Amino acid sequence: MHAKIPATIVTGFLGAGKTTLIRHMLENAGGRHIALIINEFGDLGVDGGILKGCGIEACSDDDVVELSNGCICCTVADDFIPTMEALLARDTPPDHIVIETSGLALPQPLVRAFNWPGLKTRVTVDGVITVLDGPAVAAGTFAADVAAVDAQRAADDGLDHETPLSELYADQVACADMIVVNKSDLLGDGTAPLVDRLRGEARAGVQVVPAAMGALPVDVLLGRGQGAEDDIAARHEVHHHHHHHDDDDDHDDDHHHHDHGHDAFESFVVEAPEVTDPAAFAARISEVIRRHGILRLKGFASVVGKPMRLTVQAVGPRVDHYFDRALGGDARGTRLVVIGQAGLDRAAITADLVAQPAAA
Ligand SMILES: Nc1nc2c(ncn2[C@@H]2O[C@H](COP(=O)(O)OP(=O)(O)OP(=O)(O)O)[C@@H](O)[C@H]2O)c(=O)[nH]1
């Protein structure tokens, strides 16, 4: 029998740097043929748009599969398993499979899927890599807001869980074989204490490493041989305490579908005319994000008179923008996906984003 094909799961909250880490990995793949499965929240295909056509030899466009029907943890049977089976059925299957979950996905159902009969004998989870936004974790962004949780509990006796953010964070960390404390460039001296703290909190044997722009040696990321699917009980799902910690590996994830945190988040796409001044546009986006409490915003735009595609990436109020490639056949204009906690004022956000200052 052939050796099982290793699959690495890259998880972590919205904007933590998963795509950036994967891109660095592909650029340094050292001859490995890697297939990518990308799952994104918000239907603009930004991550795929960034990773596809990046001209990296390790991974051709055919090797990038986008799963866009919601979060991968909820569509395991419908989307993920058939996609894996199709990859495995190829004439030349990849050497390694890398799966980027959406920032809102719970990794446990995905790991568990590797125990399904059609996959179990052919692939194994080489490792779960959880990418953390170091500055956000240090700032306590994911810590349960005690007052808010208490208010929520008071409002609904049936709820016995943390905030959606802290649940996701806890689940993503609990599932990790390796925790990447990313954006160390922004964290500076705060990096080492955070790494130490997380080492203290992690399961035994979990590696905690700092990184900037996800730049880690490929040999550290791939080839861990963890076999995470055999070890699911250790990767305790922390949320939904009222489920009595049933780690019975019964493949029945339905109870997670209905009431886990996804409903607490929403995304929508804003279309706008071409950008006149990229710097002013980025400043406006930052302001809109602050005003409306947007968690994540990303997309592509064209700039009046310019042939290149402008990529816009915002995590919290920090906005990156850069020209990454020729527009080619892409329509001119601006398309952005906006992600936040449910209840975003879509009309106001759209109006604020579309209203650009007149060209200088
Ligand atoms: N300063 C700094 N910026 C980073 C670092 N890593 C990623 N970024 C930036 O953070 C933004 C989000 O990075 P992505 O790699 O797209 O994050 P992601 O986790 O794939 O995001 P989602 O798929 O939306 O969940 C981009 O603008 C990156 O350039 C880092 O280490 N330092």
mmCIF file of C-alpha atoms and ligand atoms in Angstrom:
data_model
loop_
_atom_site.group_PDB
_atom_site.id
_atom_site.type_symbol
_atom_site.label_atom_id
_atom_site.label_comp_id
_atom_site.label_asym_id
_atom_site.label_seq_id
_atom_site.Cartn_x
_atom_site.Cartn_y
_atom_site.Cartn_z
ATOM 1 C CA MET A 1 0.000 0.000 0.000
ATOM 2 C CA HIS A 2 1.125 3.526 -0.679
ATOM 3 C CA ALA A 3 2.123 5.757 2.172
ATOM 4 C CA LYS A 4 -0.615 8.111 3.235
ATOM 5 C CA ILE A 5 -0.470 11.603 1.790
ATOM 6 C CA PRO A 6 0.147 14.122 4.566
ATOM 7 C CA ALA A 7 -2.259 17.023 4.960
ATOM 8 C CA THR A 8 -1.551 20.123 7.003
ATOM 9 C CA ILE A 9 -4.418 22.163 8.384
ATOM 10 C CA VAL A 10 -3.763 25.888 8.752
ATOM 11 C CA THR A 11 -6.303 27.569 10.972
ATOM 12 C CA GLY A 12 -6.529 30.804 12.945
ATOM 13 C CA PHE A 13 -8.818 33.778 13.250
ATOM 14 C CA LEU A 14 -9.689 36.219 10.464
ATOM 15 C CA GLY A 15 -6.648 38.096 9.271
ATOM 16 C CA ALA A 16 -4.138 36.336 11.527
ATOM 17 C CA GLY A 17 -1.901 35.654 8.550
ATOM 18 C CA LYS A 18 -2.837 32.192 7.266
ATOM 19 C CA THR A 19 -2.645 33.096 3.578
ATOM 20 C CA THR A 20 0.613 34.952 4.134
ATOM 21 C CA LEU A 21 2.146 31.939 5.889
ATOM 22 C CA ILE A 22 0.995 29.591 3.137
ATOM 23 C CA ARG A 23 2.354 31.844 0.461
ATOM 24 C CA HIS A 24 5.747 31.864 2.138
ATOM 25 C CA MET A 25 5.590 28.096 2.444
ATOM 26 C CA LEU A 26 4.840 27.707 -1.270
ATOM 27 C CA GLU A 27 7.661 30.009 -2.225
ATOM 28 C CA ASN A 28 10.047 27.804 -0.276
ATOM 29 C CA ALA A 29 8.515 24.418 -0.958
ATOM 30 C CA GLY A 30 11.788 22.869 -2.075
ATOM 31 C CA GLY A 31 10.421 20.791 -4.919
ATOM 32 C CA ARG A 32 7.365 19.443 -3.107
ATOM 33 C CA HIS A 33 4.180 19.370 -5.147
ATOM 34 C CA ILE A 34 1.581 20.912 -2.849
ATOM 35 C CA ALA A 35 -2.168 21.076 -3.390
ATOM 36 C CA LEU A 36 -4.131 23.739 -1.544
ATOM 37 C CA ILE A 37 -7.695 23.691 -0.330
ATOM 38 C CA ILE A 38 -8.825 27.162 0.613
ATOM 39 C CA ASN A 39 -11.948 27.917 2.563
ATOM 40 C CA GLU A 40 -12.978 31.487 2.966
ATOM 41 C CA PHE A 41 -15.719 33.341 4.791
ATOM 42 C CA GLY A 42 -17.243 35.853 2.399
ATOM 43 C CA ASP A 43 -17.706 35.004 -1.242
ATOM 44 C CA LEU A 44 -15.096 37.017 -3.041
ATOM 45 C CA GLY A 45 -12.316 34.426 -3.284
ATOM 46 C CA VAL A 46 -9.649 36.863 -2.117
ATOM 47 C CA ASP A 47 -7.297 34.282 -0.640
ATOM 48 C CA GLY A 48 -7.556 32.184 -3.785
ATOM 49 C CA GLY A 49 -7.027 35.328 -5.839
ATOM 50 C CA ILE A 50 -3.846 36.025 -3.931
ATOM 51 C CA LEU A 51 -2.483 32.499 -4.010
ATOM 52 C CA LYS A 52 -3.507 31.620 -7.546
ATOM 53 C CA GLY A 53 -1.465 32.988 -10.354
ATOM 54 C CA CYS A 54 1.313 33.931 -7.983
ATOM 55 C CA GLY A 55 3.594 32.026 -10.327
ATOM 56 C CA ILE A 56 4.872 29.722 -7.640
ATOM 57 C CA GLU A 57 6.092 26.502 -9.134
ATOM 58 C CA ALA A 58 5.188 24.291 -6.180
ATOM 59 C CA CYS A 59 1.543 24.940 -6.744
ATOM 60 C CA SER A 60 -0.085 25.570 -10.113
ATOM 61 C CA ASP A 61 -3.565 27.090 -10.476
ATOM 62 C CA ASP A 62 -5.003 23.588 -10.858
ATOM 63 C CA ASP A 63 -3.695 22.780 -7.432
ATOM 64 C CA VAL A 64 -5.688 25.487 -5.703
ATOM 65 C CA VAL A 65 -9.222 24.425 -4.844
ATOM 66 C CA GLU A 66 -11.565 26.965 -3.289
ATOM 67 C CA LEU A 67 -14.376 25.836 -1.015
ATOM 68 C CA SER A 68 -16.718 28.734 -0.692
ATOM 69 C CA ASN A 69 -19.993 27.269 0.576
ATOM 70 C CA GLY A 70 -19.601 28.559 4.077
ATOM 71 C CA CYS A 71 -17.186 27.415 6.719
ATOM 72 C CA ILE A 72 -15.454 24.141 6.068
ATOM 73 C CA CYS A 73 -16.347 22.767 9.495
ATOM 74 C CA CYS A 74 -20.034 22.874 8.568
ATOM 75 C CA THR A 75 -19.689 21.493 5.053
ATOM 76 C CA VAL A 76 -17.279 18.657 5.717
ATOM 77 C CA ALA A 77 -19.417 15.948 4.150
ATOM 78 C CA ASP A 78 -20.726 17.964 1.210
ATOM 79 C CA ASP A 79 -17.647 19.856 0.218
ATOM 80 C CA PHE A 80 -14.468 18.818 1.890
ATOM 81 C CA ILE A 81 -14.595 15.052 1.555
ATOM 82 C CA PRO A 82 -15.549 15.044 -2.158
ATOM 83 C CA THR A 83 -12.801 17.591 -2.811
ATOM 84 C CA MET A 84 -10.239 15.437 -1.066
ATOM 85 C CA GLU A 85 -11.402 12.363 -2.933
ATOM 86 C CA ALA A 86 -11.069 14.201 -6.238
ATOM 87 C CA LEU A 87 -7.548 15.302 -5.338
ATOM 88 C CA LEU A 88 -6.579 11.769 -4.400
ATOM 89 C CA ALA A 89 -8.046 10.397 -7.621
ATOM 90 C CA ARG A 90 -5.777 12.525 -9.791
ATOM 91 C CA ASP A 91 -3.203 10.789 -12.005
ATOM 92 C CA THR A 92 -0.456 12.505 -10.073
ATOM 93 C CA PRO A 93 -1.695 13.118 -6.569
ATOM 94 C CA PRO A 94 0.136 15.873 -4.658
ATOM 95 C CA ASP A 95 2.998 15.176 -2.274
ATOM 96 C CA HIS A 96 1.325 17.221 0.388
ATOM 97 C CA ILE A 97 -2.076 18.820 0.884
ATOM 98 C CA VAL A 98 -2.437 22.126 2.721
ATOM 99 C CA ILE A 99 -5.872 23.187 3.915
ATOM 100 C CA GLU A 100 -6.546 26.794 4.890
ATOM 101 C CA THR A 101 -9.710 27.013 6.942
ATOM 102 C CA SER A 102 -11.780 30.149 7.111
ATOM 103 C CA GLY A 103 -10.990 32.351 10.072
ATOM 104 C CA LEU A 104 -14.306 31.346 11.613
ATOM 105 C CA ALA A 105 -13.924 27.595 11.214
ATOM 106 C CA LEU A 106 -13.606 25.161 14.059
ATOM 107 C CA PRO A 107 -10.777 22.819 13.134
ATOM 108 C CA GLN A 108 -11.956 19.785 15.088
ATOM 109 C CA PRO A 109 -14.680 18.625 12.657
ATOM 110 C CA LEU A 110 -12.160 18.841 9.860
ATOM 111 C CA VAL A 111 -9.583 16.725 11.679
ATOM 112 C CA ARG A 112 -12.305 14.241 12.503
ATOM 113 C CA ALA A 113 -13.228 13.960 8.818
ATOM 114 C CA PHE A 114 -9.904 12.238 8.214
ATOM 115 C CA ASN A 115 -11.333 9.223 10.023
ATOM 116 C CA TRP A 116 -14.002 8.779 7.393
ATOM 117 C CA PRO A 117 -13.524 5.488 5.544
ATOM 118 C CA GLY A 118 -12.778 7.008 2.130
ATOM 119 C CA LEU A 119 -9.964 9.127 3.527
ATOM 120 C CA LYS A 120 -8.574 7.202 6.478
ATOM 121 C CA THR A 121 -6.417 4.822 4.469
ATOM 122 C CA ARG A 122 -5.096 7.420 2.044
ATOM 123 C CA VAL A 123 -4.389 10.635 3.926
ATOM 124 C CA THR A 124 -3.333 11.660 7.387
ATOM 125 C CA VAL A 125 -3.285 14.967 9.235
ATOM 126 C CA ASP A 126 0.385 15.844 9.297
ATOM 127 C CA GLY A 127 -0.302 18.660 11.715
ATOM 128 C CA VAL A 128 -2.651 21.451 12.697
ATOM 129 C CA ILE A 129 -1.009 24.866 12.572
ATOM 130 C CA THR A 130 -2.874 27.635 14.346
ATOM 131 C CA VAL A 131 -1.821 31.119 13.305
ATOM 132 C CA LEU A 132 -2.449 33.825 15.876
ATOM 133 C CA ASP A 133 -2.501 37.577 15.390
ATOM 134 C CA GLY A 134 0.070 38.281 18.122
ATOM 135 C CA PRO A 135 -0.869 41.920 18.754
ATOM 136 C CA ALA A 136 -4.586 41.052 18.907
ATOM 137 C CA VAL A 137 -4.025 38.233 21.400
ATOM 138 C CA ALA A 138 -1.747 40.429 23.493
ATOM 139 C CA ALA A 139 -4.391 43.145 23.498
ATOM 140 C CA GLY A 140 -6.944 40.699 24.856
ATOM 141 C CA THR A 141 -9.167 40.798 21.770
ATOM 142 C CA PHE A 142 -10.160 37.161 22.203
ATOM 143 C CA ALA A 143 -10.508 37.101 25.932
ATOM 144 C CA ALA A 144 -14.095 36.662 26.955
ATOM 145 C CA ASP A 145 -15.564 39.957 27.932
ATOM 146 C CA VAL A 146 -16.937 38.982 31.300
ATOM 147 C CA ALA A 147 -19.549 41.711 31.433
ATOM 148 C CA ALA A 148 -20.844 40.896 27.953
ATOM 149 C CA VAL A 149 -20.981 37.188 28.652
ATOM 150 C CA ASP A 150 -22.854 37.767 31.861
ATOM 151 C CA ALA A 151 -25.340 39.982 30.072
ATOM 152 C CA GLN A 152 -25.832 37.347 27.411
ATOM 153 C CA ARG A 153 -26.345 34.645 30.006
ATOM 154 C CA ALA A 154 -28.813 36.782 31.844
ATOM 155 C CA ALA A 155 -30.698 37.310 28.597
ATOM 156 C CA ASP A 156 -30.794 33.645 27.674
ATOM 157 C CA ASP A 157 -30.562 30.909 30.251
ATOM 158 C CA GLY A 158 -29.950 28.332 27.531
ATOM 159 C CA LEU A 159 -26.635 29.846 26.653
ATOM 160 C CA ASP A 160 -23.696 28.541 28.521
ATOM 161 C CA HIS A 161 -20.786 29.649 26.441
ATOM 162 C CA GLU A 162 -18.209 32.289 26.023
ATOM 163 C CA THR A 163 -18.317 35.042 23.432
ATOM 164 C CA PRO A 164 -18.163 33.790 19.836
ATOM 165 C CA LEU A 165 -14.678 35.245 19.485
ATOM 166 C CA SER A 166 -13.267 33.582 22.549
ATOM 167 C CA GLU A 167 -14.891 30.254 21.675
ATOM 168 C CA LEU A 168 -13.344 30.211 18.251
ATOM 169 C CA TYR A 169 -10.000 31.223 19.633
ATOM 170 C CA ALA A 170 -10.072 28.553 22.314
ATOM 171 C CA ASP A 171 -11.068 25.832 19.859
ATOM 172 C CA GLN A 172 -8.439 26.832 17.339
ATOM 173 C CA VAL A 173 -5.747 26.853 20.008
ATOM 174 C CA ALA A 174 -6.911 23.581 21.582
ATOM 175 C CA CYS A 175 -6.615 21.812 18.235
ATOM 176 C CA ALA A 176 -3.117 23.042 17.407
ATOM 177 C CA ASP A 177 0.025 20.966 17.087
ATOM 178 C CA MET A 178 1.881 24.173 16.461
ATOM 179 C CA ILE A 179 0.924 27.707 17.430
ATOM 180 C CA VAL A 180 2.396 30.491 15.345
ATOM 181 C CA VAL A 181 2.470 33.824 17.137
ATOM 182 C CA ASN A 182 2.430 35.917 13.987
ATOM 183 C CA LYS A 183 2.998 39.644 13.421
ATOM 184 C CA SER A 184 5.923 39.641 15.824
ATOM 185 C CA ASP A 185 7.176 42.663 13.874
ATOM 186 C CA LEU A 186 4.245 44.625 15.305
ATOM 187 C CA LEU A 187 4.562 43.102 18.753
ATOM 188 C CA GLY A 188 8.270 43.726 19.258
ATOM 189 C CA ASP A 189 9.363 43.125 22.853
ATOM 190 C CA GLY A 190 5.909 41.886 23.691
ATOM 191 C CA THR A 191 6.518 38.754 21.613
ATOM 192 C CA ALA A 192 8.587 36.690 24.053
ATOM 193 C CA PRO A 193 6.246 37.078 27.050
ATOM 194 C CA LEU A 194 3.257 36.171 24.886
ATOM 195 C CA VAL A 195 5.027 33.113 23.503
ATOM 196 C CA ASP A 196 5.880 32.060 27.074
ATOM 197 C CA ARG A 197 2.330 32.549 28.241
ATOM 198 C CA LEU A 198 0.912 30.531 25.366
ATOM 199 C CA ARG A 199 3.452 27.754 25.968
ATOM 200 C CA GLY A 200 2.150 27.561 29.496
ATOM 201 C CA GLU A 201 -1.432 27.300 28.291
ATOM 202 C CA ALA A 202 -0.950 24.887 25.385
ATOM 203 C CA ARG A 203 -1.350 21.116 25.478
ATOM 204 C CA ALA A 204 1.816 19.195 26.218
ATOM 205 C CA GLY A 205 4.032 18.845 23.180
ATOM 206 C CA VAL A 206 2.576 21.766 21.279
ATOM 207 C CA GLN A 207 5.216 23.967 19.733
ATOM 208 C CA VAL A 208 4.747 27.733 20.080
ATOM 209 C CA VAL A 209 6.824 29.831 17.696
ATOM 210 C CA PRO A 210 6.924 33.530 16.875
ATOM 211 C CA ALA A 211 6.910 34.656 13.246
ATOM 212 C CA ALA A 212 6.716 37.745 11.104
ATOM 213 C CA MET A 213 4.750 37.460 7.864
ATOM 214 C CA GLY A 214 4.387 33.744 8.557
ATOM 215 C CA ALA A 215 8.012 33.212 7.585
ATOM 216 C CA LEU A 216 8.917 29.843 9.043
ATOM 217 C CA PRO A 217 11.109 27.115 7.595
ATOM 218 C CA VAL A 218 9.017 24.732 5.526
ATOM 219 C CA ASP A 219 10.548 21.783 7.328
ATOM 220 C CA VAL A 220 9.105 23.099 10.567
ATOM 221 C CA LEU A 221 5.636 23.452 9.064
ATOM 222 C CA LEU A 222 5.430 20.298 6.974
ATOM 223 C CA GLY A 223 6.417 16.736 7.732
ATOM 224 C CA ARG A 224 5.435 16.781 11.383
ATOM 225 C CA GLY A 225 3.834 13.346 11.112
ATOM 226 C CA GLN A 226 1.383 14.117 13.850
ATOM 227 C CA GLY A 227 -1.520 11.862 12.844
ATOM 228 C CA ALA A 228 -3.926 14.299 14.448
ATOM 229 C CA GLU A 229 -6.977 12.269 13.408
ATOM 230 C CA ASP A 230 -5.942 9.522 15.839
ATOM 231 C CA ASP A 231 -5.693 11.990 18.618
ATOM 232 C CA ILE A 232 -8.917 13.960 18.376
ATOM 233 C CA ALA A 233 -9.925 13.471 21.986
ATOM 234 C CA ALA A 234 -6.891 15.421 23.118
ATOM 235 C CA ARG A 235 -7.987 18.354 20.963
ATOM 236 C CA HIS A 236 -10.783 19.142 23.210
ATOM 237 C CA GLU A 237 -13.552 21.351 21.912
ATOM 238 C CA VAL A 238 -13.891 23.985 24.540
ATOM 239 C CA HIS A 239 -17.082 25.610 23.501
ATOM 240 C CA HIS A 240 -20.542 24.312 24.246
ATOM 241 C CA HIS A 241 -19.828 23.200 27.728
ATOM 242 C CA HIS A 242 -23.368 21.929 27.968
ATOM 243 C CA HIS A 243 -22.399 19.072 25.693
ATOM 244 C CA HIS A 244 -20.562 17.535 28.572
ATOM 245 C CA HIS A 245 -17.295 17.273 26.722
ATOM 246 C CA ASP A 246 -18.388 14.321 24.652
ATOM 247 C CA ASP A 247 -15.254 13.376 22.817
ATOM 248 C CA ASP A 248 -16.762 10.169 21.606
ATOM 249 C CA ASP A 249 -15.560 10.590 18.077
ATOM 250 C CA ASP A 250 -18.943 9.713 16.669
ATOM 251 C CA HIS A 251 -18.619 11.770 13.486
ATOM 252 C CA ASP A 252 -21.798 13.478 14.423
ATOM 253 C CA ASP A 253 -21.085 17.127 14.197
ATOM 254 C CA ASP A 254 -24.651 18.160 13.659
ATOM 255 C CA HIS A 255 -25.004 19.595 17.091
ATOM 256 C CA HIS A 256 -22.292 22.056 16.212
ATOM 257 C CA HIS A 257 -23.986 23.255 13.083
ATOM 258 C CA HIS A 258 -27.000 24.861 14.517
ATOM 259 C CA ASP A 259 -25.782 26.940 17.308
ATOM 260 C CA HIS A 260 -22.076 27.407 17.135
ATOM 261 C CA GLY A 261 -20.629 30.813 16.611
ATOM 262 C CA HIS A 262 -21.004 31.308 12.856
ATOM 263 C CA ASP A 263 -24.356 32.958 13.145
ATOM 264 C CA ALA A 264 -22.678 35.568 15.249
ATOM 265 C CA PHE A 265 -20.732 36.761 12.199
ATOM 266 C CA GLU A 266 -21.692 38.006 8.778
ATOM 267 C CA SER A 267 -20.076 39.149 5.574
ATOM 268 C CA PHE A 268 -21.135 41.047 2.496
ATOM 269 C CA VAL A 269 -19.547 42.425 -0.634
ATOM 270 C CA VAL A 270 -19.320 46.110 -1.481
ATOM 271 C CA GLU A 271 -18.866 47.171 -5.085
ATOM 272 C CA ALA A 272 -17.599 50.654 -5.795
ATOM 273 C CA PRO A 273 -16.115 52.634 -8.676
ATOM 274 C CA GLU A 274 -12.396 52.786 -9.377
ATOM 275 C CA VAL A 275 -10.116 54.260 -6.765
ATOM 276 C CA THR A 276 -8.605 57.663 -7.439
ATOM 277 C CA ASP A 277 -6.032 57.881 -4.664
ATOM 278 C CA PRO A 278 -4.977 54.596 -2.991
ATOM 279 C CA ALA A 279 -3.558 56.209 0.164
ATOM 280 C CA ALA A 280 -6.679 58.285 0.717
ATOM 281 C CA PHE A 281 -8.807 55.218 0.047
ATOM 282 C CA ALA A 282 -6.883 53.204 2.645
ATOM 283 C CA ALA A 283 -7.306 56.001 5.177
ATOM 284 C CA ARG A 284 -11.027 56.079 4.480
ATOM 285 C CA ILE A 285 -11.289 52.317 4.914
ATOM 286 C CA SER A 286 -9.496 52.541 8.234
ATOM 287 C CA GLU A 287 -11.947 55.178 9.384
ATOM 288 C CA VAL A 288 -14.960 53.149 8.231
ATOM 289 C CA ILE A 289 -13.620 50.095 10.045
ATOM 290 C CA ARG A 290 -13.310 52.022 13.286
ATOM 291 C CA ARG A 291 -16.686 53.625 12.934
ATOM 292 C CA HIS A 292 -18.526 50.368 12.285
ATOM 293 C CA GLY A 293 -16.440 47.891 14.261
ATOM 294 C CA ILE A 294 -15.536 45.814 11.204
ATOM 295 C CA LEU A 295 -13.275 42.834 11.940
ATOM 296 C CA ARG A 296 -11.884 42.147 8.506
ATOM 297 C CA LEU A 297 -12.065 43.773 5.089
ATOM 298 C CA LYS A 298 -10.277 42.705 1.945
ATOM 299 C CA GLY A 299 -10.542 42.790 -1.795
ATOM 300 C CA PHE A 300 -9.300 44.153 -5.052
ATOM 301 C CA ALA A 301 -9.600 47.467 -6.860
ATOM 302 C CA SER A 302 -8.396 49.209 -9.955
ATOM 303 C CA VAL A 303 -6.953 52.709 -9.765
ATOM 304 C CA VAL A 304 -7.859 55.306 -12.367
ATOM 305 C CA GLY A 305 -5.304 55.252 -15.135
ATOM 306 C CA LYS A 306 -3.264 52.347 -13.670
ATOM 307 C CA PRO A 307 -2.847 48.911 -15.217
ATOM 308 C CA MET A 308 -2.163 47.020 -11.964
ATOM 309 C CA ARG A 309 -4.545 45.385 -9.507
ATOM 310 C CA LEU A 310 -4.667 47.047 -6.109
ATOM 311 C CA THR A 311 -5.054 44.526 -3.279
ATOM 312 C CA VAL A 312 -6.563 45.882 -0.077
ATOM 313 C CA GLN A 313 -6.179 44.011 3.205
ATOM 314 C CA ALA A 314 -7.468 45.260 6.512
ATOM 315 C CA VAL A 315 -7.429 43.551 9.888
ATOM 316 C CA GLY A 316 -9.063 45.753 12.447
ATOM 317 C CA PRO A 317 -8.102 49.346 11.653
ATOM 318 C CA ARG A 318 -4.731 48.401 10.104
ATOM 319 C CA VAL A 319 -4.965 48.622 6.318
ATOM 320 C CA ASP A 320 -2.396 47.296 3.853
ATOM 321 C CA HIS A 321 -2.678 48.150 0.174
ATOM 322 C CA TYR A 322 -0.369 47.267 -2.653
ATOM 323 C CA PHE A 323 -0.325 46.634 -6.392
ATOM 324 C CA ASP A 324 0.223 42.920 -6.851
ATOM 325 C CA ARG A 325 -0.242 42.112 -10.502
ATOM 326 C CA ALA A 326 -1.583 43.338 -13.821
ATOM 327 C CA LEU A 327 -5.356 43.605 -13.914
ATOM 328 C CA GLY A 328 -5.409 41.500 -17.054
ATOM 329 C CA GLY A 329 -8.991 40.689 -17.894
ATOM 330 C CA ASP A 330 -10.375 41.766 -14.513
ATOM 331 C CA ALA A 331 -13.144 44.342 -14.700
ATOM 332 C CA ARG A 332 -12.134 47.771 -13.443
ATOM 333 C CA GLY A 333 -13.738 48.928 -10.213
ATOM 334 C CA THR A 334 -13.602 47.984 -6.559
ATOM 335 C CA ARG A 335 -14.871 44.834 -4.846
ATOM 336 C CA LEU A 336 -14.408 44.415 -1.120
ATOM 337 C CA VAL A 337 -15.646 41.798 1.295
ATOM 338 C CA VAL A 338 -16.584 43.135 4.710
ATOM 339 C CA ILE A 339 -16.688 40.779 7.708
ATOM 340 C CA GLY A 340 -17.879 41.524 11.199
ATOM 341 C CA GLN A 341 -20.062 40.410 14.035
ATOM 342 C CA ALA A 342 -23.687 40.073 13.003
ATOM 343 C CA GLY A 343 -25.671 43.280 12.852
ATOM 344 C CA LEU A 344 -23.392 45.308 10.589
ATOM 345 C CA ASP A 345 -25.112 48.353 9.116
ATOM 346 C CA ARG A 346 -24.583 47.313 5.521
ATOM 347 C CA ALA A 347 -26.181 50.372 3.939
ATOM 348 C CA ALA A 348 -24.156 52.836 5.993
ATOM 349 C CA ILE A 349 -20.901 50.916 5.508
ATOM 350 C CA THR A 350 -21.490 50.716 1.765
ATOM 351 C CA ALA A 351 -22.288 54.410 1.551
ATOM 352 C CA ASP A 352 -19.200 55.309 3.594
ATOM 353 C CA LEU A 353 -16.935 53.136 1.452
ATOM 354 C CA VAL A 354 -18.326 54.209 -1.892
ATOM 355 C CA ALA A 355 -18.243 57.929 -1.155
ATOM 356 C CA GLN A 356 -14.718 58.745 -2.239
ATOM 357 C CA PRO A 357 -13.273 62.194 -2.157
ATOM 358 C CA ALA A 358 -13.083 63.859 -5.563
ATOM 359 C CA ALA A 359 -9.802 63.364 -7.389
ATOM 360 C CA ALA A 360 -7.218 65.949 -6.389
HETATM 361 N N1 LIG B 1 2.788 43.521 9.956
HETATM 362 C C1 LIG B 1 2.437 42.271 9.662
HETATM 363 N N2 LIG B 1 1.402 42.079 8.837
HETATM 364 C C2 LIG B 1 1.063 40.799 8.541
HETATM 365 C C3 LIG B 1 1.777 39.695 9.068
HETATM 366 N N3 LIG B 1 1.206 38.562 8.591
HETATM 367 C C4 LIG B 1 0.188 38.937 7.809
HETATM 368 N N4 LIG B 1 0.097 40.289 7.770
HETATM 369 C C5 LIG B 1 -0.893 41.092 7.052
HETATM 370 O O1 LIG B 1 -2.160 40.851 7.628
HETATM 371 C C6 LIG B 1 -3.167 40.870 6.629
HETATM 372 C C7 LIG B 1 -3.947 39.564 6.654
HETATM 373 O O2 LIG B 1 -3.084 38.510 6.299
HETATM 374 P P1 LIG B 1 -3.655 37.162 5.642
HETATM 375 O O3 LIG B 1 -2.484 36.267 5.451
HETATM 376 O O4 LIG B 1 -4.500 37.460 4.474
HETATM 377 O O5 LIG B 1 -4.566 36.632 6.837
HETATM 378 P P2 LIG B 1 -5.556 35.376 6.807
HETATM 379 O O6 LIG B 1 -5.429 34.734 8.132
HETATM 380 O O7 LIG B 1 -5.299 34.530 5.619
HETATM 381 O O8 LIG B 1 -6.956 36.124 6.659
HETATM 382 P P3 LIG B 1 -8.428 35.460 6.402
HETATM 383 O O9 LIG B 1 -8.271 34.451 5.306
HETATM 384 O O10 LIG B 1 -9.275 36.628 6.012
HETATM 385 O O11 LIG B 1 -8.862 34.869 7.691
HETATM 386 C C8 LIG B 1 -2.443 41.110 5.318
HETATM 387 O O12 LIG B 1 -2.499 42.483 5.052
HETATM 388 C C9 LIG B 1 -1.027 40.676 5.610
HETATM 389 O O13 LIG B 1 -0.086 41.324 4.807
HETATM 390 C C10 LIG B 1 2.885 39.943 9.937
HETATM 391 O O14 LIG B 1 3.551 39.058 10.464
HETATM 392 N N5 LIG B 1 3.153 41.255 10.194
#
